[in-house]
PDB file of C-alpha atoms in Angstrom:
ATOM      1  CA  UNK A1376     -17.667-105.618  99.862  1.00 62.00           C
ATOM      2  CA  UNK A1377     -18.281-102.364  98.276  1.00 68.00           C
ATOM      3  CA  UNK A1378     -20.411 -99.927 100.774  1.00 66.00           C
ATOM      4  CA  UNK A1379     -21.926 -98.088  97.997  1.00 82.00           C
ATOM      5  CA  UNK A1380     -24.318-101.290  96.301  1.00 87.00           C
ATOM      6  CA  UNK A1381     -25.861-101.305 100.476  1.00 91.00           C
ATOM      7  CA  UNK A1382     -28.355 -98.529  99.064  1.00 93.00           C
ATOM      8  CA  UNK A1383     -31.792-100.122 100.385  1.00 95.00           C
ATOM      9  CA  UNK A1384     -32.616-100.269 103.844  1.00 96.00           C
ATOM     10  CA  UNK A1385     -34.485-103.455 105.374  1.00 96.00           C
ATOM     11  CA  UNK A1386     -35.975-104.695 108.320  1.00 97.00           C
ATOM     12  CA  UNK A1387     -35.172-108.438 109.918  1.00 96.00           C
ATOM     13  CA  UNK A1388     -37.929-109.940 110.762  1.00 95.00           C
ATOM     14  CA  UNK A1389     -38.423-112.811 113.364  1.00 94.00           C
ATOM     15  CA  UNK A1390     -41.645-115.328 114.469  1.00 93.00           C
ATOM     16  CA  UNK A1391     -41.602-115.450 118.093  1.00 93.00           C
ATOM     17  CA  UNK A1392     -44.408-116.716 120.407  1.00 93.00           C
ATOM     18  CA  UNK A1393     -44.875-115.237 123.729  1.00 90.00           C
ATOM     19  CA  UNK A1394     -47.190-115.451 126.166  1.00 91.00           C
ATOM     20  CA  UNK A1395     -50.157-113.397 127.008  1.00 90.00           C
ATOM     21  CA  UNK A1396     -50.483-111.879 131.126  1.00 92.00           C
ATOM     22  CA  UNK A1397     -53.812-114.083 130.625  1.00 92.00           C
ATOM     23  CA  UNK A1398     -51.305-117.537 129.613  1.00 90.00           C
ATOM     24  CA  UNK A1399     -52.645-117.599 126.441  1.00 94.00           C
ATOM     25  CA  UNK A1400     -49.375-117.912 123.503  1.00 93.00           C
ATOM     26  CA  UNK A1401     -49.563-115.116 120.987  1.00 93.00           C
ATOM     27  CA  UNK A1402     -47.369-115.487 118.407  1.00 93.00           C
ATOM     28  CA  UNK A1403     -46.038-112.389 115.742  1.00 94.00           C
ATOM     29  CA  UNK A1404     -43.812-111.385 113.358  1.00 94.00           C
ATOM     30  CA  UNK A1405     -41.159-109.083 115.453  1.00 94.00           C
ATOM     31  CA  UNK A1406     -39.034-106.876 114.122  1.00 94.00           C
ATOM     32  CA  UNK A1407     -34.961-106.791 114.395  1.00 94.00           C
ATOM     33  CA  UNK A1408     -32.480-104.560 113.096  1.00 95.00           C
ATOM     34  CA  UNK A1409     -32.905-102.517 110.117  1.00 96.00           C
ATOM     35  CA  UNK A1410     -29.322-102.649 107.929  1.00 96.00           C
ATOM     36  CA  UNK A1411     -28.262-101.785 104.600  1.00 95.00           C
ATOM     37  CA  UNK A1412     -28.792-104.239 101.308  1.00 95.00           C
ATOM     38  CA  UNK A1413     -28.386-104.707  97.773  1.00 94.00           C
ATOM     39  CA  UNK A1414     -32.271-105.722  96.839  1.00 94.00           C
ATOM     40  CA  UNK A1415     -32.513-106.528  93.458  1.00 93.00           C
ATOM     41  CA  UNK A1416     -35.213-108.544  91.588  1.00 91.00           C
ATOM     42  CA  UNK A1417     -33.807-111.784  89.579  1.00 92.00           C
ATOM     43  CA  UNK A1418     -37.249-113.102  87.950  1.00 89.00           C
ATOM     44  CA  UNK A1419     -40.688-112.939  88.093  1.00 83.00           C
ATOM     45  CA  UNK A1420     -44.299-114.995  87.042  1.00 83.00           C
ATOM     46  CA  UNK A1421     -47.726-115.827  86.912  1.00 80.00           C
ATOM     47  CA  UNK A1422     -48.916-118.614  88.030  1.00 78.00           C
ATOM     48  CA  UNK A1423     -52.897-120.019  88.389  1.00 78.00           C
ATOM     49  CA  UNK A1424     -54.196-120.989  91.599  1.00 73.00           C
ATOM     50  CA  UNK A1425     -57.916-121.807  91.638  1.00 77.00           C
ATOM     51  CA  UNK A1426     -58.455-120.050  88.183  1.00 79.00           C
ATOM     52  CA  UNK A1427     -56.994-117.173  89.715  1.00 80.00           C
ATOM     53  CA  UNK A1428     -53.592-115.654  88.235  1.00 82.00           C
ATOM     54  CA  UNK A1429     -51.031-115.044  91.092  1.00 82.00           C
ATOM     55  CA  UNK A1430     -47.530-113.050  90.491  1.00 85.00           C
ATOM     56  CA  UNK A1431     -44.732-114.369  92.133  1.00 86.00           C
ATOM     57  CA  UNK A1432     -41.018-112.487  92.296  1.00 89.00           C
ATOM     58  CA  UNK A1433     -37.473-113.645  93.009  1.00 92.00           C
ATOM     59  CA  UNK A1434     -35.373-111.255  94.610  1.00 94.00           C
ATOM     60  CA  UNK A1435     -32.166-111.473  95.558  1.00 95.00           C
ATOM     61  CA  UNK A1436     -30.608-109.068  98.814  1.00 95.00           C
ATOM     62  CA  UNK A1437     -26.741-108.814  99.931  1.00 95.00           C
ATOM     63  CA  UNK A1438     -26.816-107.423 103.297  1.00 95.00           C
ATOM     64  CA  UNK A1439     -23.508-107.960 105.672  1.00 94.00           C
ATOM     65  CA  UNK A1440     -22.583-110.959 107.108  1.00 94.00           C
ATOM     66  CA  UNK A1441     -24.823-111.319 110.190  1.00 92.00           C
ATOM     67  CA  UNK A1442     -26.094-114.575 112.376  1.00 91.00           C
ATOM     68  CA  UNK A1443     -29.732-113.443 113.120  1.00 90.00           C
ATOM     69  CA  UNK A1444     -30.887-113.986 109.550  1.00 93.00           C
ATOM     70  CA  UNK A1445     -32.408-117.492 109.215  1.00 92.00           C
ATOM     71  CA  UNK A1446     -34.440-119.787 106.323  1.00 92.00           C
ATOM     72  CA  UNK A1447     -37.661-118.827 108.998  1.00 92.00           C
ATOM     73  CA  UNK A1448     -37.020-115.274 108.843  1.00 94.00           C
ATOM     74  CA  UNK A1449     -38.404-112.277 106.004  1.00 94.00           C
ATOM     75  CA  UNK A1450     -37.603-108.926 105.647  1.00 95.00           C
ATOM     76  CA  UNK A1451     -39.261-106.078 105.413  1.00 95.00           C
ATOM     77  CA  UNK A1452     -38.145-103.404 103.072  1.00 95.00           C
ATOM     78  CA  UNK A1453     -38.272 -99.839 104.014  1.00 95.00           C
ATOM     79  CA  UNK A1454     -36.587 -98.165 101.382  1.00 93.00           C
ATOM     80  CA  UNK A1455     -35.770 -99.134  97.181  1.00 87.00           C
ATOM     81  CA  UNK A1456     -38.039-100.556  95.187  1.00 87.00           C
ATOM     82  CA  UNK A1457     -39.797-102.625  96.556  1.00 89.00           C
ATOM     83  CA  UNK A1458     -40.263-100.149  99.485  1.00 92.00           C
ATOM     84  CA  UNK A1459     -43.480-101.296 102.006  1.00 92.00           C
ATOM     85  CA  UNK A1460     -43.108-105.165 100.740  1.00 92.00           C
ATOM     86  CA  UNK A1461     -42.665-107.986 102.634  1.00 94.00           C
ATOM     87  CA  UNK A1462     -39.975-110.445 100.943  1.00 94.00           C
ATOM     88  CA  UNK A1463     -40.103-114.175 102.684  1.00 94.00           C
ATOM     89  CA  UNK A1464     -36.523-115.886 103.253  1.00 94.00           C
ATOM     90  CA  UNK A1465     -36.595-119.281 100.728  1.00 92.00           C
ATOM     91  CA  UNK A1466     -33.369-120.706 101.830  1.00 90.00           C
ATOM     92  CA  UNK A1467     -30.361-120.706 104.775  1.00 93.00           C
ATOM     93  CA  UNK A1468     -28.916-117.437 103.469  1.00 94.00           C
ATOM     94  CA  UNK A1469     -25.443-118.076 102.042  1.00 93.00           C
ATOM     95  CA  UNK A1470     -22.368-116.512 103.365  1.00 92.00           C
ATOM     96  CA  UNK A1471     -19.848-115.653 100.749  1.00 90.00           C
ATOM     97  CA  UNK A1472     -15.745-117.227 101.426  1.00 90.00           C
ATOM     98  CA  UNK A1473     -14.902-114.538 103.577  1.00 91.00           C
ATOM     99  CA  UNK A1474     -17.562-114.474 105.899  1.00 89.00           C
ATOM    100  CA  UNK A1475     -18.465-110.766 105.467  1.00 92.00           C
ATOM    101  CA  UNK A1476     -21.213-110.717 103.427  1.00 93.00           C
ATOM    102  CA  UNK A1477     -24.883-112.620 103.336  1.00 94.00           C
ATOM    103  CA  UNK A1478     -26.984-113.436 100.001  1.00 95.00           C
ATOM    104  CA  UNK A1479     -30.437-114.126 100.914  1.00 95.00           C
ATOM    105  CA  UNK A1480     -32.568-115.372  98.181  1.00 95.00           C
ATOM    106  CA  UNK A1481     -36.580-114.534  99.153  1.00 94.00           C
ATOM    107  CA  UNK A1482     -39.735-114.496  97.342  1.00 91.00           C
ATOM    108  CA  UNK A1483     -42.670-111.904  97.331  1.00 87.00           C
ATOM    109  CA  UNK A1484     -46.118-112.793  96.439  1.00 76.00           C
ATOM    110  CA  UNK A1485     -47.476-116.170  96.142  1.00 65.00           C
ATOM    111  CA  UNK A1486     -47.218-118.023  99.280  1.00 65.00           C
ATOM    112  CA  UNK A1487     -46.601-121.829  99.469  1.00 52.00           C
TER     113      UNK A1487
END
């Protein structure tokens, strides 16, 4: 893997439900460790929801090979281009043959 594409920094980001001193479950998006990526955008559209046109990106983010990084996680990206945005995890991120690097494929925009 070459260090110098890991230019973008993002945030891991977990759902987790935890309880309240009163009983009552909160659950929140909490955030992990922040580590270097490759964010890059792949595609984008439009689509209409309820008359109402609604962009949608693919982006596509190389980070190193790490365990915590699930299909129910999103990252948050803190530097780049898409700096402040919230990209959602659409698949099990795929490791590559050696095991040392991740490609997570995530969408930004139109939820489903």
């Amino acid at each position: 893997m070459q260090a110098g594409r890991l230019r973008h920094k993002v945030t891991i980001q977990n759902f987790t439900t935890t309880r309240l001193p009163s009983g009552q479950p909160q659950s929140e998006w909490v955030d992990g460790m922040t580590v270097w990526a490759e964010v890059k955008g792949i595609s984008s559209r439009e689509l209409m929801t309820s008359g109402v046109e609604k962009p949608e990106a693919t982006i596509r983010v190389w980070i190193r090979y790490r365990t915590d990084v699930t299909a129910a996680s999103r990252l948050k990206c803190v530097t780049g281009p898409f700096k402040g945005k919230i990209l959602d995890v659409t698949g099990e991120p795929i490791p590559d043959a050696k095991a040392t690097q991740l490609e997570i494929l995530c969408k930004q925009g139109v939820k489903t």
